[in-house]
XYZ file of C-alpha atoms in Angstrom:
758
model
C 52.425 145.790 -177.563
C 49.492 146.777 -177.925
C 47.135 147.965 -174.496
C 43.848 146.973 -177.108
C 42.500 143.534 -177.106
C 43.946 142.973 -173.671
C 41.982 141.856 -169.887
C 43.009 145.362 -168.247
C 41.215 146.024 -165.087
C 38.439 148.824 -164.690
C 39.793 152.176 -163.599
C 36.421 152.739 -161.866
C 36.555 150.037 -159.444
C 38.748 151.469 -156.872
C 36.511 154.454 -156.407
C 33.529 151.934 -156.679
C 34.671 149.543 -154.134
C 35.981 151.639 -151.369
C 34.580 155.276 -151.333
C 31.870 154.510 -153.635
C 30.177 156.817 -156.370
C 28.926 160.269 -156.071
C 25.584 160.214 -157.315
C 22.984 162.659 -157.958
C 21.196 161.743 -154.376
C 24.907 162.685 -152.794
C 26.054 165.920 -154.836
C 27.437 168.618 -152.462
C 27.425 171.545 -154.167
C 27.237 174.995 -152.494
C 24.961 176.142 -155.032
C 23.005 173.839 -153.472
C 22.965 175.004 -149.970
C 19.933 175.622 -148.676
C 17.762 173.255 -150.759
C 13.645 172.741 -150.547
C 12.690 168.790 -151.477
C 10.181 168.311 -153.434
C 7.358 165.818 -152.968
C 4.654 164.357 -155.369
C 1.509 163.416 -154.460
C 0.590 160.640 -156.996
C -2.960 158.825 -158.296
C -4.203 156.143 -156.616
C -6.397 155.782 -159.238
C -5.910 154.265 -162.450
C -8.397 155.846 -164.324
C -10.299 158.815 -163.019
C -11.769 162.626 -163.335
C -10.455 164.435 -160.590
C -13.336 166.294 -158.810
C -11.269 168.306 -156.396
C -8.022 168.675 -154.533
C -7.859 169.952 -151.183
C -4.789 171.624 -150.292
C -5.190 173.732 -147.103
C -4.314 171.207 -145.068
C -1.026 170.468 -146.788
C -0.140 174.277 -146.941
C -0.445 174.663 -143.265
C 1.921 171.461 -142.034
C 5.172 171.926 -140.259
C 8.160 173.017 -142.708
C 5.886 172.993 -146.255
C 7.055 176.046 -148.730
C 4.282 175.946 -151.275
C 2.075 173.396 -152.284
C 1.134 173.229 -156.222
C -0.960 171.766 -158.700
C -1.096 171.946 -162.531
C -3.259 175.594 -162.414
C -0.932 177.062 -159.805
C 1.866 176.389 -161.911
C 0.167 177.192 -165.406
C 0.899 174.288 -167.133
C -0.820 172.979 -169.743
C -1.267 169.722 -171.956
C 0.960 168.878 -174.897
C 0.860 166.378 -177.062
C 3.525 163.704 -178.312
C 7.343 165.147 -179.066
C 6.756 162.241 -181.875
C 4.983 163.103 -184.787
C 3.929 160.040 -185.948
C 1.776 159.706 -182.975
C -2.092 160.415 -182.242
C -1.552 164.402 -181.318
C -4.634 164.123 -179.391
C -3.146 161.937 -176.891
C -1.773 164.713 -174.745
C -0.392 165.246 -171.523
C 0.364 167.872 -168.690
C 3.490 167.582 -166.194
C 1.280 167.346 -163.405
C -2.131 165.642 -163.709
C -5.038 167.660 -164.817
C -8.993 166.895 -164.952
C -7.968 163.319 -165.686
C -5.414 160.926 -164.180
C -4.375 157.885 -166.895
C -2.662 155.315 -164.363
C -1.814 154.571 -160.959
C 1.967 156.854 -159.859
C 0.888 159.718 -161.868
C 2.120 162.635 -160.421
C -0.860 165.477 -159.855
C 0.857 167.779 -156.537
C 3.890 168.970 -156.221
C 5.130 169.679 -152.094
C 8.213 171.661 -151.275
C 9.044 171.288 -147.953
C 12.635 171.968 -145.453
C 13.259 168.310 -144.734
C 12.021 165.344 -147.448
C 10.323 163.902 -144.357
C 7.971 166.804 -143.904
C 7.225 166.258 -147.858
C 5.787 162.700 -147.434
C 3.685 163.898 -144.356
C 2.389 166.947 -146.061
C 1.598 164.547 -148.870
C -0.748 162.732 -147.137
C -2.754 165.677 -145.977
C -3.911 166.674 -149.880
C -7.378 165.097 -149.988
C -7.971 164.525 -154.113
C -11.252 163.316 -154.302
C -11.767 161.102 -157.694
C -14.785 160.306 -159.917
C -13.693 156.343 -161.547
C -13.998 155.786 -164.953
C -13.380 152.030 -165.995
C -9.556 151.388 -165.935
C -8.168 149.948 -169.642
C -5.230 147.375 -169.024
C -6.317 144.209 -171.516
C -4.921 144.544 -175.011
C -8.285 143.686 -176.268
C -10.131 145.881 -174.046
C -8.069 148.742 -175.460
C -8.538 147.225 -178.769
C -12.516 147.011 -178.485
C -12.784 150.829 -177.874
C -15.706 150.858 -175.626
C -13.763 152.928 -172.634
C -11.227 155.508 -174.174
C -8.173 157.244 -172.325
C -9.019 160.096 -174.642
C -11.822 161.033 -175.958
C -11.244 162.855 -178.537
C -8.905 160.906 -180.027
C -11.693 158.162 -180.767
C -9.912 155.342 -180.084
C -6.964 153.974 -178.052
C -5.112 153.342 -180.999
C -1.745 155.985 -180.747
C -0.208 153.970 -184.021
C -0.803 152.047 -186.678
C 2.096 151.087 -189.188
C 0.444 148.432 -191.586
C 2.989 147.269 -194.457
C 0.499 145.179 -196.255
C -0.658 141.553 -196.032
C -0.835 138.963 -198.667
C -3.262 136.203 -198.078
C -1.257 133.787 -200.178
C 2.134 134.391 -198.172
C 1.894 130.642 -196.924
C 0.956 128.607 -199.977
C 3.288 126.208 -200.836
C 4.087 125.194 -196.917
C 4.212 121.366 -196.172
C 3.553 122.898 -192.151
C 2.131 125.983 -191.041
C 2.274 126.767 -187.022
C 0.667 129.738 -185.279
C 1.077 130.946 -181.873
C 0.434 134.145 -179.432
C 3.013 135.208 -177.553
C 3.395 137.787 -175.419
C 6.133 139.493 -174.371
C 5.387 140.661 -170.579
C 5.805 144.151 -169.390
C 9.387 144.513 -167.047
C 10.699 146.970 -164.970
C 14.117 148.740 -165.326
C 15.046 148.442 -161.951
C 18.102 150.532 -161.579
C 19.457 150.140 -158.525
C 19.741 154.071 -157.982
C 16.025 155.408 -158.729
C 15.689 158.561 -160.576
C 16.857 161.393 -159.049
C 17.376 165.378 -159.312
C 18.330 168.921 -158.335
C 17.926 172.216 -160.186
C 18.618 176.052 -158.874
C 18.898 178.922 -160.650
C 22.295 180.331 -161.220
C 22.414 183.944 -162.602
C 18.815 183.447 -164.976
C 20.937 180.696 -165.687
C 18.859 176.628 -164.851
C 21.920 174.385 -163.593
C 20.457 170.630 -163.570
C 22.174 167.590 -161.585
C 20.308 164.495 -163.535
C 20.441 161.029 -162.968
C 20.958 160.404 -166.996
C 22.197 158.477 -169.419
C 21.616 161.354 -172.057
C 22.657 164.795 -170.657
C 22.411 166.539 -173.398
C 19.162 165.891 -174.708
C 17.750 166.868 -171.458
C 19.781 169.885 -171.743
C 17.935 170.647 -174.686
C 14.298 169.327 -173.783
C 14.925 171.893 -170.763
C 16.206 174.682 -172.825
C 12.614 174.036 -175.059
C 10.313 173.887 -171.989
C 11.571 177.358 -170.356
C 12.334 179.308 -173.600
C 15.825 179.644 -172.491
C 18.697 180.439 -175.164
C 21.101 178.112 -175.913
C 23.766 178.139 -172.917
C 20.650 178.746 -170.833
C 20.547 175.201 -169.347
C 23.436 173.460 -167.671
C 23.324 169.781 -167.096
C 24.881 168.069 -165.043
C 24.832 163.726 -164.651
C 27.330 162.529 -162.021
C 27.968 158.900 -161.292
C 24.786 157.126 -162.758
C 23.763 153.852 -161.076
C 21.932 152.230 -163.879
C 19.645 153.440 -166.467
C 19.494 150.254 -168.704
C 17.258 152.627 -171.208
C 14.536 153.846 -168.569
C 16.687 157.285 -168.570
C 16.982 157.642 -171.984
C 14.532 160.223 -171.326
C 13.655 163.391 -169.041
C 10.554 162.957 -167.061
C 7.793 165.129 -165.805
C 9.260 165.306 -162.046
C 12.572 166.422 -163.599
C 11.536 168.676 -166.147
C 9.105 170.643 -162.994
C 12.338 171.145 -160.601
C 12.642 174.520 -162.768
C 9.577 175.856 -162.155
C 9.619 175.022 -158.226
C 12.979 176.430 -157.801
C 11.574 179.533 -159.200
C 8.256 179.332 -156.712
C 10.503 178.660 -153.961
C 13.233 181.132 -154.396
C 16.010 178.776 -153.513
C 17.560 175.390 -154.695
C 15.394 172.341 -154.908
C 16.215 168.727 -154.703
C 14.255 165.279 -155.442
C 14.800 161.762 -155.098
C 11.835 159.289 -155.420
C 11.018 155.934 -153.410
C 11.739 152.519 -154.506
C 7.940 152.030 -154.704
C 7.550 155.497 -156.487
C 10.133 154.190 -159.087
C 8.148 150.756 -160.096
C 4.959 152.965 -160.131
C 6.044 155.900 -162.352
C 9.285 155.749 -163.730
C 9.064 154.012 -167.658
C 8.882 150.215 -168.378
C 9.464 148.289 -170.867
C 8.563 145.152 -173.536
C 4.570 144.977 -173.224
C 4.003 143.190 -176.541
C 1.725 140.629 -177.791
C 2.421 139.038 -180.707
C 1.013 136.741 -183.179
C 3.291 134.716 -184.692
C 3.261 132.204 -187.932
C 5.782 130.297 -189.646
C 6.063 128.007 -192.704
C 7.928 125.791 -194.516
C 8.744 122.065 -196.084
C 9.244 119.239 -193.846
C 13.454 119.051 -194.488
C 13.481 122.113 -192.362
C 12.913 125.312 -194.849
C 11.352 127.774 -193.593
C 9.476 129.885 -196.519
C 7.142 132.572 -194.742
C 7.168 134.324 -191.676
C 4.507 136.505 -190.649
C 4.741 138.902 -187.228
C 1.619 140.733 -186.308
C 2.748 143.136 -183.522
C 0.779 145.063 -180.560
C 2.114 147.010 -178.320
C 1.369 148.759 -175.012
C 2.373 151.959 -174.956
C 0.932 152.395 -171.232
C -1.115 155.567 -170.079
C 0.864 158.410 -172.706
C 2.559 157.233 -176.076
C 6.016 158.036 -176.156
C 9.246 156.349 -177.662
C 8.178 153.226 -176.671
C 5.177 152.927 -178.779
C 7.209 153.457 -182.027
C 9.767 150.751 -181.122
C 7.864 147.940 -183.089
C 7.353 149.803 -186.127
C 11.277 151.262 -186.056
C 13.426 147.949 -184.610
C 11.067 144.765 -183.724
C 9.889 145.016 -187.080
C 13.504 145.922 -188.708
C 14.856 143.063 -186.927
C 11.945 140.583 -187.672
C 13.953 137.838 -189.648
C 16.632 137.376 -187.262
C 19.620 135.232 -188.961
C 17.202 133.314 -191.156
C 17.211 133.462 -195.093
C 13.311 133.552 -194.960
C 12.530 134.478 -198.950
C 8.651 135.450 -197.772
C 8.054 137.697 -194.455
C 5.552 140.376 -193.184
C 4.957 142.351 -190.109
C 2.698 144.932 -189.097
C 2.318 146.701 -185.886
C 0.101 148.670 -183.820
C 0.500 150.366 -180.801
C -2.410 151.415 -177.879
C -2.565 153.438 -174.999
C -3.970 151.614 -171.343
C -4.122 152.570 -167.806
C -0.100 151.543 -167.041
C 2.700 153.515 -166.693
C 3.669 154.711 -170.176
C 6.472 152.514 -172.016
C 10.238 153.306 -172.943
C 13.214 151.707 -174.189
C 14.435 148.822 -172.208
C 17.434 147.071 -172.537
C 17.325 146.076 -176.093
C 14.515 148.146 -176.743
C 12.604 146.513 -179.510
C 14.964 143.943 -180.813
C 14.510 141.338 -178.268
C 10.812 141.303 -178.861
C 11.871 140.473 -182.744
C 14.176 137.577 -181.632
C 11.847 136.063 -179.264
C 9.057 135.951 -181.447
C 11.363 134.392 -184.344
C 13.000 131.988 -182.114
C 9.979 130.881 -180.633
C 8.503 130.790 -184.103
C 11.518 128.487 -185.343
C 11.513 126.267 -181.939
C 7.408 125.449 -182.589
C 8.177 124.553 -186.614
C 10.963 122.502 -185.581
C 8.397 120.402 -182.940
C 5.604 120.380 -185.741
C 8.145 118.941 -188.355
C 10.073 116.534 -185.428
C 13.415 118.007 -186.597
C 16.060 118.847 -184.337
C 16.076 122.741 -183.579
C 19.699 123.390 -183.629
C 19.451 121.190 -187.589
C 16.236 123.742 -188.505
C 18.420 126.856 -187.795
C 21.351 125.372 -189.704
C 19.565 124.676 -192.558
C 17.519 128.590 -192.676
C 20.578 130.458 -191.278
C 21.814 133.302 -193.793
C 25.558 132.335 -195.568
C 28.264 134.442 -194.219
C 29.586 134.785 -198.170
C 25.709 136.584 -198.523
C 26.729 139.728 -196.702
C 25.692 142.558 -196.742
C 22.697 140.618 -196.474
C 19.048 142.705 -197.386
C 16.578 141.084 -195.319
C 12.511 141.189 -196.632
C 12.143 143.865 -194.483
C 14.363 146.054 -195.706
C 17.540 145.856 -192.677
C 20.893 145.638 -194.477
C 23.111 143.388 -192.231
C 26.885 144.448 -192.428
C 28.653 141.243 -191.884
C 28.048 138.075 -190.272
C 29.028 134.237 -189.661
C 25.849 132.894 -187.938
C 26.201 128.840 -188.364
C 29.836 129.425 -186.642
C 28.698 131.001 -183.762
C 25.758 128.134 -183.689
C 28.805 125.643 -183.797
C 30.887 127.158 -181.101
C 28.157 127.598 -178.610
C 26.517 123.830 -179.402
C 30.418 122.288 -178.798
C 30.942 124.355 -176.105
C 27.858 123.050 -174.641
C 28.557 119.747 -175.705
C 25.152 119.498 -176.863
C 25.026 116.108 -177.785
C 25.881 114.733 -174.282
C 23.193 117.011 -173.144
C 20.624 115.387 -175.240
C 21.798 111.882 -174.340
C 21.181 113.341 -170.496
C 17.652 114.840 -171.202
C 16.707 111.188 -173.148
C 18.029 109.308 -170.396
C 15.752 111.138 -167.761
C 12.911 110.991 -170.285
C 13.393 107.090 -170.378
C 13.674 106.631 -166.599
C 10.358 108.629 -165.737
C 12.355 111.306 -163.698
C 10.443 114.121 -161.751
C 13.252 116.532 -162.634
C 13.775 116.831 -166.382
C 16.277 118.367 -168.437
C 15.539 121.067 -170.759
C 17.643 122.086 -173.939
C 17.097 125.633 -175.167
C 18.512 127.474 -178.157
C 18.882 130.950 -179.388
C 20.249 132.462 -182.711
C 20.153 135.875 -183.086
C 21.261 139.404 -185.033
C 20.820 142.577 -183.659
C 20.406 146.101 -184.236
C 23.396 148.743 -182.344
C 23.557 152.512 -183.006
C 20.742 152.034 -184.947
C 18.855 155.235 -183.345
C 20.042 158.678 -183.888
C 22.008 160.413 -183.638
C 24.914 158.806 -185.717
C 27.787 161.021 -184.683
C 29.402 161.602 -181.287
C 31.579 164.064 -179.934
C 35.253 163.877 -178.798
C 38.284 166.093 -177.664
C 41.502 165.254 -176.133
C 43.882 167.908 -174.115
C 47.511 166.953 -173.126
C 48.492 168.947 -169.910
C 52.219 170.698 -169.516
C 52.744 167.483 -166.798
C 52.159 165.139 -170.087
C 48.926 163.603 -168.767
C 45.801 163.824 -170.793
C 42.007 164.363 -170.587
C 39.739 162.355 -172.576
C 35.978 164.595 -172.987
C 33.162 162.543 -174.167
C 29.750 163.103 -175.420
C 28.800 159.569 -174.028
C 27.727 159.092 -170.748
C 28.343 155.837 -168.573
C 26.414 153.836 -166.121
C 28.377 151.213 -165.707
C 29.794 150.434 -169.222
C 33.285 150.954 -168.184
C 33.614 154.364 -170.481
C 36.808 155.550 -168.133
C 38.848 152.409 -169.031
C 37.980 152.427 -173.121
C 38.752 155.867 -173.835
C 41.780 155.974 -172.069
C 43.015 152.838 -173.615
C 42.181 153.976 -176.887
C 44.058 157.389 -176.493
C 46.727 155.354 -174.959
C 47.170 152.927 -178.254
C 47.671 156.181 -180.269
C 49.159 158.333 -178.446
C 51.813 156.553 -176.049
C 50.382 158.274 -173.122
C 50.304 156.068 -170.325
C 46.645 154.799 -169.368
C 47.102 155.430 -165.759
C 47.220 158.925 -167.302
C 44.545 159.884 -168.717
C 41.646 160.870 -167.640
C 37.909 160.796 -168.895
C 34.801 163.487 -168.310
C 31.710 163.225 -169.047
C 27.931 164.090 -168.310
C 28.539 167.932 -168.192
C 26.972 169.753 -171.418
C 29.525 172.786 -170.080
C 32.328 170.907 -170.910
C 30.960 168.420 -173.700
C 28.328 170.464 -175.212
C 27.618 168.194 -178.377
C 27.002 164.370 -177.287
C 24.469 162.025 -178.102
C 25.083 160.043 -174.861
C 24.887 156.233 -174.092
C 21.761 153.586 -175.225
C 21.196 151.398 -178.266
C 24.590 149.859 -177.649
C 26.362 153.128 -179.448
C 29.020 154.026 -177.300
C 32.236 152.109 -178.488
C 31.250 152.064 -181.797
C 30.218 155.844 -182.530
C 31.854 157.514 -179.125
C 34.815 155.365 -178.987
C 35.899 156.000 -182.841
C 35.481 159.447 -181.765
C 37.681 159.427 -178.963
C 40.051 157.538 -181.375
C 39.669 159.552 -184.169
C 40.496 162.386 -181.898
C 43.982 160.848 -180.816
C 45.058 160.483 -183.782
C 44.484 163.842 -184.844
C 46.150 165.275 -181.936
C 48.786 162.821 -182.833
C 48.848 164.951 -186.262
C 48.809 168.599 -184.820
C 51.460 167.087 -181.876
C 53.808 166.109 -184.536
C 53.258 169.438 -187.022
C 53.751 171.139 -183.765
C 57.549 169.367 -182.943
C 58.727 169.665 -186.286
C 58.192 173.862 -185.634
C 60.184 173.099 -182.666
C 62.630 171.213 -184.291
C 63.112 172.243 -187.550
C 62.275 169.621 -189.129
C 60.208 168.320 -191.671
C 56.843 166.675 -190.073
C 57.100 163.479 -192.675
C 60.544 163.329 -190.906
C 58.959 163.185 -187.505
C 58.103 159.562 -185.701
C 56.175 159.097 -182.451
C 57.879 156.882 -179.692
C 55.075 155.702 -177.873
C 57.330 153.532 -175.574
C 59.334 157.329 -174.663
C 56.213 159.728 -175.565
C 58.272 161.401 -177.259
C 58.398 162.756 -181.168
C 61.697 162.710 -182.454
C 63.628 162.771 -186.456
C 64.139 159.315 -187.911
C 66.967 158.035 -186.845
C 68.078 161.028 -184.876
C 65.983 160.110 -181.235
C 68.461 162.305 -179.558
C 66.368 165.487 -181.259
C 63.259 165.003 -179.301
C 59.648 166.856 -178.094
C 57.748 165.186 -175.152
C 54.069 165.299 -174.901
C 54.649 167.696 -171.380
C 57.068 169.623 -174.020
C 54.424 170.663 -177.044
C 51.723 171.126 -173.983
C 54.175 173.879 -172.430
C 54.818 175.289 -175.501
C 51.868 176.577 -176.045
C 50.035 179.400 -175.522
C 47.326 177.823 -173.585
C 49.409 175.567 -171.751
C 47.653 172.805 -173.618
C 48.112 170.521 -176.236
C 44.052 170.063 -177.583
C 42.355 168.539 -180.635
C 38.038 168.337 -180.728
C 36.516 166.691 -183.464
C 33.236 164.682 -184.034
C 33.308 161.259 -185.968
C 30.367 160.178 -187.823
C 28.890 156.541 -188.446
C 27.989 155.415 -191.765
C 25.653 152.746 -190.484
C 24.617 150.882 -187.739
C 25.928 147.691 -187.002
C 24.779 143.939 -187.044
C 26.205 142.290 -183.309
C 25.009 138.405 -183.457
C 25.395 135.187 -181.428
C 24.135 132.120 -180.251
C 23.153 130.747 -177.389
C 22.302 127.182 -175.221
C 20.194 127.516 -171.991
C 20.168 124.370 -169.816
C 17.539 124.343 -167.316
C 16.231 121.453 -164.921
C 12.065 121.516 -164.718
C 10.565 120.103 -161.685
C 7.343 118.509 -163.354
C 5.664 117.861 -160.155
C 6.259 121.718 -158.715
C 6.590 123.629 -161.698
C 9.987 124.879 -160.341
C 12.545 125.996 -163.190
C 15.979 126.022 -162.101
C 18.927 127.623 -164.895
C 21.808 124.850 -164.566
C 23.697 126.229 -167.300
C 23.781 129.024 -169.556
C 26.491 128.966 -172.235
C 27.024 132.305 -174.911
C 28.620 132.913 -177.881
C 27.900 137.088 -178.757
C 30.346 138.169 -181.509
C 30.514 142.093 -180.811
C 32.939 142.964 -183.441
C 36.803 143.616 -182.880
C 36.999 143.111 -178.955
C 38.871 146.190 -176.905
C 38.930 144.548 -173.546
C 37.787 141.211 -173.012
C 36.815 142.017 -169.689
C 34.590 144.597 -170.091
C 32.532 142.656 -172.886
C 32.167 139.728 -170.084
C 30.705 141.879 -167.868
C 28.246 143.271 -170.423
C 27.151 140.004 -171.440
C 26.702 138.856 -168.058
C 24.707 141.244 -166.955
C 22.973 141.185 -170.203
C 22.388 137.464 -170.032
C 20.974 138.421 -165.943
C 18.146 140.283 -167.453
C 17.224 137.997 -170.162
C 17.330 135.266 -168.009
C 15.036 136.877 -165.338
C 12.555 137.871 -168.008
C 12.165 134.179 -169.215
C 11.439 132.781 -165.494
C 11.036 135.489 -162.805
C 9.980 139.092 -163.607
C 6.660 140.908 -164.854
C 5.127 144.618 -164.332
C 1.112 143.457 -163.411
C -1.886 144.981 -162.672
C -5.122 143.827 -161.203
C -8.312 144.405 -163.664
C -8.996 148.423 -161.908
C -5.413 149.003 -162.824
C -3.772 148.753 -159.493
C -0.174 147.547 -159.659
C 0.255 144.440 -157.841
C 4.644 144.420 -158.149
C 5.148 147.540 -156.720
C 8.307 146.738 -154.803
C 11.065 144.315 -154.917
C 9.149 142.326 -152.647
C 6.362 141.372 -155.094
C 8.484 142.108 -157.981
C 10.624 139.029 -158.814
C 14.283 141.118 -159.339
C 17.382 138.107 -159.152
C 19.880 137.843 -157.066
C 22.754 135.769 -158.088
C 21.131 133.065 -156.027
C 18.768 132.873 -159.155
C 21.506 132.314 -161.704
C 24.529 129.841 -162.730
C 28.175 130.897 -163.925
C 27.869 132.336 -167.414
C 30.078 130.625 -169.912
C 31.330 132.805 -172.585
C 32.542 131.606 -175.700
C 34.278 134.407 -178.119
C 34.315 135.051 -181.510
C 35.410 138.393 -183.479
C 34.098 139.496 -186.780
C 35.023 142.694 -187.334
C 32.491 145.322 -189.050
C 33.632 147.620 -191.740
C 31.458 150.214 -191.022
C 34.173 151.717 -188.565
C 37.836 152.337 -188.057
C 37.515 149.837 -184.642
C 35.795 147.376 -185.963
C 33.044 147.542 -183.331
C 29.912 146.374 -182.695
C 27.754 147.073 -179.691
C 27.624 144.761 -176.683
C 25.983 146.484 -174.276
C 21.878 144.408 -175.157
C 23.298 141.269 -177.002
C 23.466 139.440 -174.061
C 19.683 140.360 -173.213
C 18.818 139.912 -176.515
C 20.314 136.433 -177.110
C 19.175 134.598 -173.521
C 15.484 135.046 -173.170
C 14.359 133.158 -175.945
C 17.126 130.290 -175.357
C 15.852 130.075 -171.699
C 12.043 130.205 -172.754
C 12.581 127.823 -175.516
C 14.760 125.412 -172.456
C 11.409 125.261 -170.396
C 9.444 124.599 -173.379
C 11.682 121.753 -174.137
C 11.606 119.874 -170.761
C 8.122 119.462 -170.911
C 8.084 118.767 -174.985
C 7.744 114.830 -174.750
C 4.505 115.427 -172.124
C 2.875 117.605 -174.918
C 3.455 120.945 -173.935
C 4.166 123.175 -176.862
C 4.121 126.649 -175.576
C 4.752 127.938 -171.747
C 4.638 131.857 -171.560
C 7.182 134.304 -170.018
C 7.742 134.521 -166.973
C 7.991 130.838 -166.892
C 6.574 130.757 -162.709
C 5.831 127.186 -160.890
C 2.433 128.140 -161.184
C 2.438 128.665 -164.945
C 4.432 125.853 -165.514
C 2.779 123.567 -163.270
C -0.711 124.191 -164.940
C 0.979 123.634 -168.429
C 2.113 120.253 -167.544
C -1.421 119.533 -166.181
C -3.311 120.905 -169.037
C -0.698 118.673 -171.148
C -1.658 115.731 -168.969
C -5.665 116.231 -169.409
C -5.191 116.688 -173.474
C -6.258 119.919 -173.220
């Protein structure tokens, strides 16, 4: 019986539930004995010129080993790594001359103990000459206040694909709406942490990262070291959600600080630092226009995206052009689509990928547009979706913006989720409450979506499998888990092909010496690329073992079969003449039977699904309560339903939280007002219902596993479903749109405005 497709319990969990994980701050390595501790002095101004920095009092403070500015470390400002971005918008690892967001690091303090660093940092005196803070989208576009005067603009990237003034000709109904996809904090439960030491001229760095190998490469470039000159180790990682893909200035500097100190250094940020300095997500303003006929057919759709890139443009600035635009069509066969994108800089934290990375923004836009269109023509939103869905026989399907979807059955997903939710019964209950004039109204929100996974480079992944002399095995993977269950998944795949028991297979990751090549974990790439690499390595291992067994048994390899139950190769029909995995490994010179491989994907995959959200809205207080959420997320062939459901549950929680709770906010002077988890509405289980998952599998032809990504699907499908549900609860009162997050105040104001006729 195959282990694949079964609800196999996570082999990681006993450790996490008993002794706990070993995170970067927990690492106890002899090389880190005697470490100094780094504390960063951060800007308290959103935009200002640095007039002076007084360090003497801090240098004389107890336990201080050194206090350093950019000038002390010989730092220079460098342009964005991505060539598409305005190269005049430069950044130094420590701010010099000008600060551009509250939380930007200016000074590094080295101390014997971490608490001494906090005390010494308070003694650093920085004089600022304030500059006007640019926070608002329109202020940034106006250009009267520039973050980088030498650039002459606050627009860091413009991707225009043209505009057709006749796009909506022939449409009976055209609806427009401005939509805000608000700025979010990733809130990993493990904040950023790192440690560094020079070991015989080689930089060894521990990082809480999603991508150890690319972090190693960045460190090698910065320090001018040859290949092999940097060793990066990622121990257990307590959440990333995209914000830990890249390596940050605070982490890049540790090697320099270790050189100055002549000893190892460690850095661990506080939660408040994380909320004002770690990269943030979303932050798009969208102008949507949709048009079609009164029978529900959508004929044209326009999406104009304005992306807030924060103070220094990076990956977040290019997400609209590469992912939001690519997924603009959603699941719909719309004949005419336009999507143009601009990215601007503001005096806020730089934006980075955040769970979904440009795709949730595309789905949120088109799903709000479809609901607005359905409302305008007086048609059930489920039926409008059905009329416009791409048919299952149309795949592979290329949209007007150039994305080619691999496979899909969108109508079936919609039918399954509507049936599971009891859609007609919900409509009847909604009508009853409306007719009764109940204070608490029912809202039903729909979302049908498609996303792209493994769409970001690299398209390949490395894997190695070793069989030991005792018959156990080790899988080495270039993916780096932070909650996804790779130790379970990769052991399942290796066991399936080899017959080696699942519990006798270990998985090693996150160490660039042990796994020199790897792409890391992001973009829902792990199973379809990393898992396919493990699967391929296991198949190649079986082939190599068969050849070796044939030599030992003096038989033809074609005559040998693998008995997966006994874990042995034998001649077909002669099971007595056999060689076990342990015997084969022991027969080699090294005592290991090993295979290295690289799997290269032929293209990305396009998971899809449908969500139904049910909310209750108190029309007198504006309070919203999510009472049900039903999700059908098709991720192709399912490896382990338990892991699948865990990813979907986590994704729904984050997506629903965006719709109802979370928002990074700044005041007019650029001061963050959501700098801790008391002010930022991070959800708990109390704010969420039990999620209902409907299973559906449409295997992709793109990889041998038939698997598509699922790590971000729940986030992509849930947000517009919940937002649409809130609007639906109030639509009979005349409310047509409520921005996210749908806070009680925002909902109450929408109701009052509708009652006032405005």
